[in-house]
Amino acid sequence: RGSTTLEMNTSLLNRGEAQVIALACKRLLQGGVAPVAIAIIAPYKAQVKEIREALWAVCGRSDIVVCTVNALQGDERDYILMSCVRSTSENAVVM
């Protein structure tokens, strides 16, 4: 569980959620899913960076696509993991 943090007054990130995404990705890889079949999307650049760092720490990988929702538009993957970033103190997603 993580809390939403504002980075440099411009972009949001959630470290706890980045860790959960990295662990989910690790399970996919351990299950035999090829890295090219996975994409991870997030609405904020700071979260994209945080997820990339978490993937390296948890999986030792940098070859999995992690980008903003807009950057992935038009691309297709078998597995899409989405980081929503924002949550309340009760861990509910903020829409």
N, CA, C and O atoms as a MOPAC input file, in Angstrom:
PM7 MOZYME 1SCF
protein

 N      0.84000 1    -1.17600 1     0.00000 1
 C      0.00000 1     0.00000 1     0.00000 1
 C      0.87800 1     1.22900 1     0.00000 1
 O      1.87900 1     1.30200 1     0.71400 1
 N      0.50700 1     2.14600 1    -0.77200 1
 C      1.29600 1     3.35800 1    -0.81900 1
 C      0.40500 1     4.57600 1    -0.80700 1
 O     -0.81500 1     4.49100 1    -0.94700 1
 N      1.03600 1     5.67800 1    -0.64000 1
 C      0.28500 1     6.91900 1    -0.70000 1
 C      0.75300 1     7.71000 1    -1.90700 1
 O      1.88000 1     7.54700 1    -2.37500 1
 N     -0.11300 1     8.55400 1    -2.39700 1
 C      0.19600 1     9.36800 1    -3.55600 1
 C      1.10000 1    10.51700 1    -3.14100 1
 O      0.85400 1    11.18700 1    -2.13800 1
 N      2.15200 1    10.73600 1    -3.92600 1
 C      3.13000 1    11.77500 1    -3.64600 1
 C      3.26400 1    12.67900 1    -4.86200 1
 O      3.26900 1    12.20200 1    -5.99600 1
 N      3.37200 1    13.96500 1    -4.63200 1
 C      3.60100 1    14.92700 1    -5.70500 1
 C      5.09800 1    15.09500 1    -5.86700 1
 O      5.79300 1    15.43900 1    -4.91100 1
 N      5.60600 1    14.85300 1    -7.08200 1
 C      7.03400 1    14.97500 1    -7.34900 1
 C      7.32300 1    16.26800 1    -8.08500 1
 O      6.78300 1    16.50600 1    -9.16600 1
 N      8.15300 1    17.08700 1    -7.51700 1
 C      8.60200 1    18.34100 1    -8.12500 1
 C      7.42600 1    19.20400 1    -8.59000 1
 O      7.53000 1    19.90700 1    -9.59500 1
 N      6.30200 1    19.15100 1    -7.85300 1
 C      5.12200 1    19.96300 1    -8.13000 1
 C      4.54700 1    19.79000 1    -9.53200 1
 O      3.80100 1    20.64900 1   -10.00200 1
 N      4.88500 1    18.68900 1   -10.20800 1
 C      4.39300 1    18.52500 1   -11.57000 1
 C      3.76000 1    17.17600 1   -11.85400 1
 O      2.89500 1    17.09300 1   -12.72600 1
 N      4.15000 1    16.12200 1   -11.16300 1
 C      3.68600 1    14.79600 1   -11.51200 1
 C      3.48400 1    13.96300 1   -10.25000 1
 O      4.16100 1    14.16800 1    -9.24300 1
 N      2.55200 1    13.03100 1   -10.31800 1
 C      2.23400 1    12.20100 1    -9.15600 1
 C      2.87000 1    10.82600 1    -9.26100 1
 O      3.07800 1    10.29400 1   -10.35200 1
 N      3.17500 1    10.26300 1    -8.09000 1
 C      3.66500 1     8.89400 1    -8.03900 1
 C      3.16400 1     8.22900 1    -6.77800 1
 O      2.78300 1     8.89100 1    -5.81200 1
 N      3.17000 1     6.89700 1    -6.80400 1
 C      2.74400 1     6.10100 1    -5.67100 1
 C      3.70400 1     4.91100 1    -5.57800 1
 O      3.57200 1     3.93900 1    -6.32100 1
 N      4.67000 1     4.99900 1    -4.66000 1
 C      5.72100 1     3.98800 1    -4.55500 1
 C      5.17400 1     2.59800 1    -4.22200 1
 O      5.62000 1     1.59800 1    -4.78500 1
 N      4.21800 1     2.54300 1    -3.31700 1
 C      3.64000 1     1.25100 1    -2.95200 1
 C      2.97600 1     0.57100 1    -4.13300 1
 O      3.12100 1    -0.63500 1    -4.33300 1
 N      2.25500 1     1.34500 1    -4.90500 1
 C      1.59300 1     0.78100 1    -6.07500 1
 C      2.61600 1     0.35000 1    -7.12400 1
 O      2.41200 1    -0.65800 1    -7.80200 1
 N      3.69700 1     1.08400 1    -7.26500 1
 C      4.75600 1     0.69600 1    -8.20300 1
 C      5.34100 1    -0.65600 1    -7.81200 1
 O      5.63400 1    -1.47800 1    -8.68000 1
 N      5.51200 1    -0.89100 1    -6.52300 1
 C      6.01900 1    -2.18100 1    -6.04200 1
 C      5.03400 1    -3.30600 1    -6.36400 1
 O      5.44200 1    -4.38900 1    -6.78500 1
 N      3.74900 1    -3.05300 1    -6.16600 1
 C      2.73600 1    -4.06800 1    -6.46300 1
 C      2.73600 1    -4.40400 1    -7.95500 1
 O      2.64100 1    -5.57300 1    -8.32800 1
 N      2.84100 1    -3.39400 1    -8.79700 1
 C      2.90200 1    -3.60300 1   -10.25300 1
 C      4.12900 1    -4.43700 1   -10.61600 1
 O      4.03800 1    -5.35900 1   -11.42700 1
 N      5.28000 1    -4.11300 1   -10.01500 1
 C      6.51500 1    -4.86600 1   -10.29800 1
 C      6.36700 1    -6.32100 1    -9.87800 1
 O      6.80600 1    -7.22000 1   -10.59500 1
 N      5.75600 1    -6.56200 1    -8.72800 1
 C      5.54400 1    -7.93700 1    -8.26400 1
 C      4.58100 1    -8.69800 1    -9.17400 1
 O      4.78600 1    -9.88000 1    -9.44800 1
 N      3.53500 1    -8.02400 1    -9.64100 1
 C      2.59800 1    -8.65800 1   -10.57600 1
 C      3.30000 1    -9.00900 1   -11.88200 1
 O      3.06700 1   -10.07300 1   -12.45600 1
 N      4.14500 1    -8.12500 1   -12.33700 1
 C      4.91300 1    -8.37000 1   -13.55900 1
 C      5.86000 1    -9.55700 1   -13.36500 1
 O      6.01000 1   -10.39300 1   -14.25500 1
 N      6.48400 1    -9.61800 1   -12.21200 1
 C      7.38600 1   -10.72800 1   -11.89700 1
 C      6.64000 1   -12.06100 1   -11.96000 1
 O      7.16500 1   -13.04800 1   -12.47600 1
 N      5.42600 1   -12.08400 1   -11.43500 1
 C      4.62200 1   -13.31900 1   -11.47200 1
 C      4.28400 1   -13.71400 1   -12.90300 1
 O      4.30300 1   -14.89700 1   -13.24300 1
 N      3.97500 1   -12.72700 1   -13.74300 1
 C      3.71900 1   -13.03500 1   -15.15300 1
 C      4.95700 1   -13.65200 1   -15.80100 1
 O      4.86300 1   -14.65700 1   -16.50700 1
 N      6.10400 1   -13.05100 1   -15.55700 1
 C      7.35100 1   -13.55700 1   -16.13300 1
 C      7.65700 1   -14.96400 1   -15.62600 1
 O      8.06100 1   -15.83200 1   -16.40000 1
 N      7.46500 1   -15.18900 1   -14.33000 1
 C      7.69800 1   -16.51400 1   -13.75500 1
 C      6.73200 1   -17.54900 1   -14.32200 1
 O      7.04200 1   -18.74000 1   -14.36900 1
 N      5.56400 1   -17.08700 1   -14.74900 1
 C      4.56700 1   -17.96700 1   -15.35200 1
 C      4.81500 1   -18.24800 1   -16.81800 1
 O      4.03400 1   -18.95200 1   -17.45700 1
 N      5.89300 1   -17.70500 1   -17.35800 1
 C      6.25800 1   -17.98700 1   -18.73900 1
 C      5.84500 1   -16.94500 1   -19.75700 1
 O      6.02400 1   -17.15000 1   -20.95700 1
 N      5.29500 1   -15.82900 1   -19.30000 1
 C      4.91400 1   -14.76000 1   -20.22700 1
 C      6.17600 1   -14.03800 1   -20.69900 1
 O      7.02800 1   -13.67300 1   -19.88800 1
 N      6.29000 1   -13.83800 1   -21.99100 1
 C      7.44800 1   -13.15000 1   -22.56700 1
 C      7.36300 1   -11.64900 1   -22.26700 1
 O      6.27200 1   -11.07900 1   -22.29000 1
 N      8.49700 1   -11.00600 1   -21.98800 1
 C      8.48900 1    -9.56000 1   -21.71900 1
 C      7.83000 1    -8.74100 1   -22.82700 1
 O      7.20100 1    -7.72000 1   -22.55000 1
 N      7.96500 1    -9.16900 1   -24.04700 1
 C      7.38600 1    -8.43200 1   -25.18100 1
 C      5.85800 1    -8.47200 1   -25.16100 1
 O      5.21300 1    -7.67200 1   -25.83800 1
 N      5.27900 1    -9.38500 1   -24.39900 1
 C      3.81800 1    -9.50500 1   -24.31800 1
 C      3.21700 1    -8.61600 1   -23.23100 1
 O      1.99600 1    -8.54600 1   -23.09100 1
 N      4.07900 1    -7.93100 1   -22.45300 1
 C      3.62800 1    -7.14500 1   -21.30500 1
 C      3.85100 1    -5.64900 1   -21.55200 1
 O      4.88000 1    -5.23700 1   -22.08800 1
 N      2.87500 1    -4.85900 1   -21.15300 1
 C      3.04100 1    -3.40100 1   -21.11900 1
 C      2.43800 1    -2.90400 1   -19.81000 1
 O      1.44100 1    -3.43900 1   -19.32500 1
 N      3.05100 1    -1.88800 1   -19.25900 1
 C      2.56700 1    -1.26600 1   -18.03100 1
 C      2.29400 1     0.18900 1   -18.34600 1
 O      3.14800 1     0.88900 1   -18.89100 1
 N      1.08300 1     0.64700 1   -17.99600 1
 C      0.72900 1     2.03600 1   -18.26800 1
 C      0.37900 1     2.76100 1   -16.97900 1
 O     -0.12600 1     2.17100 1   -16.02400 1
 N      0.66100 1     4.04500 1   -16.98000 1
 C      0.35800 1     4.91600 1   -15.84700 1
 C      0.01700 1     6.30100 1   -16.39800 1
 O      0.50500 1     6.67800 1   -17.46400 1
 N     -0.80900 1     7.05400 1   -15.68900 1
 C     -1.20000 1     8.36800 1   -16.19700 1
 C     -0.16800 1     9.47300 1   -15.97300 1
 O     -0.29500 1    10.55800 1   -16.54000 1
 N      0.85500 1     9.21000 1   -15.14900 1
 C      1.82400 1    10.25200 1   -14.81000 1
 C      3.25300 1     9.80000 1   -15.08600 1
 O      3.60700 1     8.64700 1   -14.83800 1
 N      4.07000 1    10.71500 1   -15.60000 1
 C      5.47000 1    10.41400 1   -15.92300 1
 C      6.27000 1    10.01300 1   -14.69000 1
 O      7.13900 1     9.14400 1   -14.77100 1
 N      5.98700 1    10.63400 1   -13.55600 1
 C      6.71500 1    10.28200 1   -12.33600 1
 C      6.42400 1     8.83500 1   -11.94100 1
 O      7.31100 1     8.14200 1   -11.44300 1
 N      5.19900 1     8.37600 1   -12.15600 1
 C      4.86100 1     6.98500 1   -11.84100 1
 C      5.52500 1     6.03600 1   -12.82600 1
 O      5.96200 1     4.95400 1   -12.43500 1
 N      5.60700 1     6.41400 1   -14.08000 1
 C      6.30900 1     5.60200 1   -15.06900 1
 C      7.75400 1     5.38000 1   -14.61400 1
 O      8.25100 1     4.25400 1   -14.63600 1
 N      8.41600 1     6.44900 1   -14.20500 1
 C      9.79400 1     6.36000 1   -13.72900 1
 C      9.88800 1     5.46700 1   -12.48600 1
 O     10.79100 1     4.63800 1   -12.37600 1
 N      8.95600 1     5.64200 1   -11.56300 1
 C      8.94100 1     4.84800 1   -10.32600 1
 C      8.74600 1     3.36200 1   -10.63000 1
 O      9.38800 1     2.51500 1   -10.00700 1
 N      7.87600 1     3.04100 1   -11.57000 1
 C      7.64200 1     1.64200 1   -11.95200 1
 C      8.87800 1     1.05700 1   -12.61300 1
 O      9.24600 1    -0.08200 1   -12.32800 1
 N      9.52200 1     1.80800 1   -13.48600 1
 C     10.75600 1     1.30700 1   -14.11700 1
 C     11.80700 1     0.96600 1   -13.07100 1
 O     12.48000 1    -0.05900 1   -13.17000 1
 N     11.94500 1     1.82500 1   -12.07400 1
 C     12.91100 1     1.56600 1   -11.00300 1
 C     12.50400 1     0.33500 1   -10.19100 1
 O     13.35700 1    -0.46800 1    -9.81300 1
 N     11.21100 1     0.18500 1    -9.92400 1
 C     10.72300 1    -0.98000 1    -9.17500 1
 C     10.92000 1    -2.26600 1    -9.97800 1
 O     11.27600 1    -3.29800 1    -9.41000 1
 N     10.69400 1    -2.21600 1   -11.28000 1
 C     10.91500 1    -3.39600 1   -12.12100 1
 C     12.37200 1    -3.83100 1   -12.08300 1
 O     12.67200 1    -5.02300 1   -12.02300 1
 N     13.26600 1    -2.86700 1   -12.11900 1
 C     14.69100 1    -3.19400 1   -12.05400 1
 C     15.02200 1    -3.82100 1   -10.70000 1
 O     15.75100 1    -4.81100 1   -10.63800 1
 N     14.49700 1    -3.25500 1    -9.62400 1
 C     14.78600 1    -3.76200 1    -8.27800 1
 C     14.16300 1    -5.13900 1    -8.04000 1
 O     14.79200 1    -5.99700 1    -7.42200 1
 N     12.95500 1    -5.35800 1    -8.51300 1
 C     12.22600 1    -6.60100 1    -8.23800 1
 C     12.54600 1    -7.69700 1    -9.25300 1
 O     12.70200 1    -8.86200 1    -8.88600 1
 N     12.64400 1    -7.32400 1   -10.52500 1
 C     12.80700 1    -8.31400 1   -11.59700 1
 C     14.18200 1    -8.29300 1   -12.25400 1
 O     14.55500 1    -9.23500 1   -12.95300 1
 N     14.93700 1    -7.21300 1   -12.02800 1
 C     16.22100 1    -7.08500 1   -12.71700 1
 C     16.04800 1    -6.88400 1   -14.21600 1
 O     16.90300 1    -7.28400 1   -15.00600 1
 N     14.94300 1    -6.26300 1   -14.60100 1
 C     14.64400 1    -6.10300 1   -16.02500 1
 C     14.39100 1    -4.64400 1   -16.37900 1
 O     13.85400 1    -3.86400 1   -15.59200 1
 N     14.79800 1    -4.31300 1   -17.59000 1
 C     14.49700 1    -2.98500 1   -18.12200 1
 C     13.91800 1    -3.09900 1   -19.53400 1
 O     13.79900 1    -2.10000 1   -20.24300 1
 N     13.55800 1    -4.32400 1   -19.93900 1
 C     13.07600 1    -4.55600 1   -21.30000 1
 C     11.55400 1    -4.66300 1   -21.40600 1
 O     11.03500 1    -5.09100 1   -22.43700 1
 N     10.84100 1    -4.28000 1   -20.35700 1
 C      9.38000 1    -4.29800 1   -20.37600 1
 C      8.88600 1    -2.87300 1   -20.62500 1
 O      9.36300 1    -1.92500 1   -20.00200 1
 N      7.93600 1    -2.73400 1   -21.53300 1
 C      7.41300 1    -1.40900 1   -21.87700 1
 C      6.65900 1    -0.82600 1   -20.69000 1
 O      5.71100 1    -1.42600 1   -20.18300 1
 N      7.09500 1     0.35300 1   -20.25300 1
 C      6.41300 1     1.11600 1   -19.20500 1
 C      6.27800 1     2.53300 1   -19.74500 1
 O      7.27600 1     3.19100 1   -20.03900 1
 N      5.04400 1     2.99800 1   -19.87400 1
 C      4.84900 1     4.32700 1   -20.45700 1
 C      3.51100 1     4.91100 1   -20.01500 1
 O      2.71900 1     4.26100 1   -19.33400 1
 N      3.28900 1     6.13900 1   -20.41800 1
 C      2.00300 1     6.76600 1   -20.12400 1
 C      0.93700 1     6.15400 1   -21.02800 1
 O      1.24300 1     5.50100 1   -22.02600 1
 N     -0.30100 1     6.37700 1   -20.65900 1
 C     -1.42500 1     5.85400 1   -21.43100 1
 C     -1.35000 1     6.36600 1   -22.87300 1
 O     -1.54300 1     5.59700 1   -23.81500 1
 N     -1.07600 1     7.64300 1   -23.04200 1
 C     -1.00400 1     8.23000 1   -24.38700 1
 C      0.10800 1     7.62700 1   -25.22400 1
 O     -0.06700 1     7.42100 1   -26.42500 1
 N      1.24600 1     7.34200 1   -24.61500 1
 C      2.38800 1     6.81100 1   -25.36000 1
 C      2.11900 1     5.40600 1   -25.88800 1
 O      2.68500 1     5.01700 1   -26.90900 1
 N      1.27700 1     4.64900 1   -25.22000 1
 C      0.99700 1     3.27400 1   -25.65300 1
 C     -0.14300 1     3.19900 1   -26.66700 1
 O     -0.39400 1     2.14200 1   -27.24500 1
 N     -0.81500 1     4.29500 1   -26.87700 1
 C     -1.95800 1     4.29900 1   -27.78500 1
 C     -1.57300 1     3.72600 1   -29.14300 1
 O     -0.58100 1     4.13900 1   -29.74300 1
 N     -2.36600 1     2.77400 1   -29.62200 1
 C     -2.12100 1     2.15100 1   -30.92100 1
 C     -1.26600 1     0.90700 1   -30.82900 1
 O     -1.18600 1     0.15600 1   -31.80100 1
 N     -0.62400 1     0.65700 1   -29.70000 1
 C      0.19000 1    -0.54500 1   -29.49900 1
 C     -0.69600 1    -1.64200 1   -28.91400 1
 O     -1.70300 1    -1.35000 1   -28.26900 1
 N     -0.33000 1    -2.87600 1   -29.13500 1
 C     -1.10400 1    -3.99100 1   -28.59100 1
 C     -0.17800 1    -4.93300 1   -27.84500 1
 O      0.92200 1    -5.23500 1   -28.30800 1
 N     -0.62500 1    -5.39000 1   -26.69900 1
 C      0.09300 1    -6.36700 1   -25.87500 1
 C     -0.92100 1    -7.36700 1   -25.34500 1
 O     -2.10700 1    -7.05700 1   -25.23200 1
 N     -0.45800 1    -8.55800 1   -25.02400 1
 C     -1.34500 1    -9.56700 1   -24.44700 1
 C     -1.70800 1    -9.23700 1   -23.00600 1
 O     -2.80500 1    -9.55900 1   -22.54800 1
 N     -0.78200 1    -8.59200 1   -22.28700 1
 C     -0.99000 1    -8.25600 1   -20.87800 1
 C     -0.71900 1    -6.77500 1   -20.65700 1
 O      0.36200 1    -6.27600 1   -20.96900 1
 N     -1.70800 1    -6.08200 1   -20.11800 1
 C     -1.56500 1    -4.66700 1   -19.77800 1
 C     -1.78600 1    -4.53100 1   -18.27400 1
 O     -2.84100 1    -4.90100 1   -17.75900 1
 N     -0.79300 1    -4.00200 1   -17.57800 1
 C     -0.92800 1    -3.69100 1   -16.15900 1
 C     -1.09600 1    -2.18200 1   -16.06800 1
 O     -0.33600 1    -1.43300 1   -16.68100 1
 N     -2.08800 1    -1.73400 1   -15.30600 1
 C     -2.34800 1    -0.30300 1   -15.20600 1
 C     -2.17200 1     0.18100 1   -13.77600 1
 O     -2.72100 1    -0.39000 1   -12.83400 1
 N     -1.40600 1     1.23000 1   -13.64100 1
 C     -1.22300 1     1.88200 1   -12.35500 1
 C     -2.09200 1     3.13100 1   -12.33200 1
 O     -1.91400 1     4.03600 1   -13.14700 1
 N     -3.03200 1     3.17300 1   -11.39500 1
 C     -3.93500 1     4.33300 1   -11.29900 1
 C     -3.32300 1     5.48100 1   -10.49900 1
 O     -3.74800 1     6.62700 1   -10.64500 1
 N     -2.34600 1     5.19400 1    -9.66700 1
 C     -1.57800 1     6.14900 1    -8.87200 1
 C     -2.33600 1     6.71500 1    -7.68600 1
 O     -1.86400 1     6.60200 1    -6.55400 1
 N     -3.47700 1     7.31100 1    -7.90200 1
 C     -4.20400 1     8.00300 1    -6.83200 1
 C     -5.03700 1     7.04100 1    -6.00300 1
 O     -5.70400 1     6.14800 1    -6.52600 1
 N     -4.97800 1     7.25200 1    -4.68800 1
 C     -5.84200 1     6.49600 1    -3.78900 1
 C     -6.12200 1     7.35000 1    -2.56000 1
 O     -5.43500 1     8.33900 1    -2.30100 1
 N     -7.12700 1     6.95700 1    -1.82200 1
 C     -7.47000 1     7.65200 1    -0.58300 1
 C     -6.78600 1     6.95000 1     0.58500 1
 O     -6.14100 1     5.91800 1     0.39700 1
 N     -6.91800 1     7.49100 1     1.76200 1
 C     -6.33100 1     6.85500 1     2.94500 1
 C     -6.95900 1     5.49000 1     3.21800 1
 O     -6.36900 1     4.66400 1     3.91300 1
 N     -8.15100 1     5.25200 1     2.67400 1
 C     -8.80900 1     3.94800 1     2.80900 1
 C     -8.41300 1     3.02100 1     1.67100 1
 O     -8.98300 1     1.93900 1     1.52900 1
 N     -7.41900 1     3.43800 1     0.83700 1
 C     -6.90900 1     2.66500 1    -0.28700 1
 C     -7.94000 1     2.45700 1    -1.39100 1
 O     -7.86700 1     1.47900 1    -2.13500 1
 N     -8.88700 1     3.36400 1    -1.49800 1
 C     -9.84600 1     3.32200 1    -2.59200 1
 C     -9.29900 1     4.16900 1    -3.74500 1
 O     -8.64100 1     5.18500 1    -3.52100 1
 N     -9.57100 1     3.74700 1    -4.95300 1
 C     -9.09900 1     4.48200 1    -6.11900 1
 C     -9.89500 1     5.77700 1    -6.26200 1
 O    -11.11700 1     5.78000 1    -6.11100 1
 N     -9.20500 1     6.86500 1    -6.55000 1
 C     -9.84900 1     8.16000 1    -6.77400 1
 C    -10.12100 1     8.31200 1    -8.26700 1
 O     -9.21100 1     8.20400 1    -9.08800 1
 N    -11.36000 1     8.56000 1    -8.60000 1
 C    -11.71300 1     8.73000 1   -10.02100 1
 C    -11.94800 1    10.18600 1   -10.33100 1
 O    -12.25400 1    10.53300 1   -11.47100 1

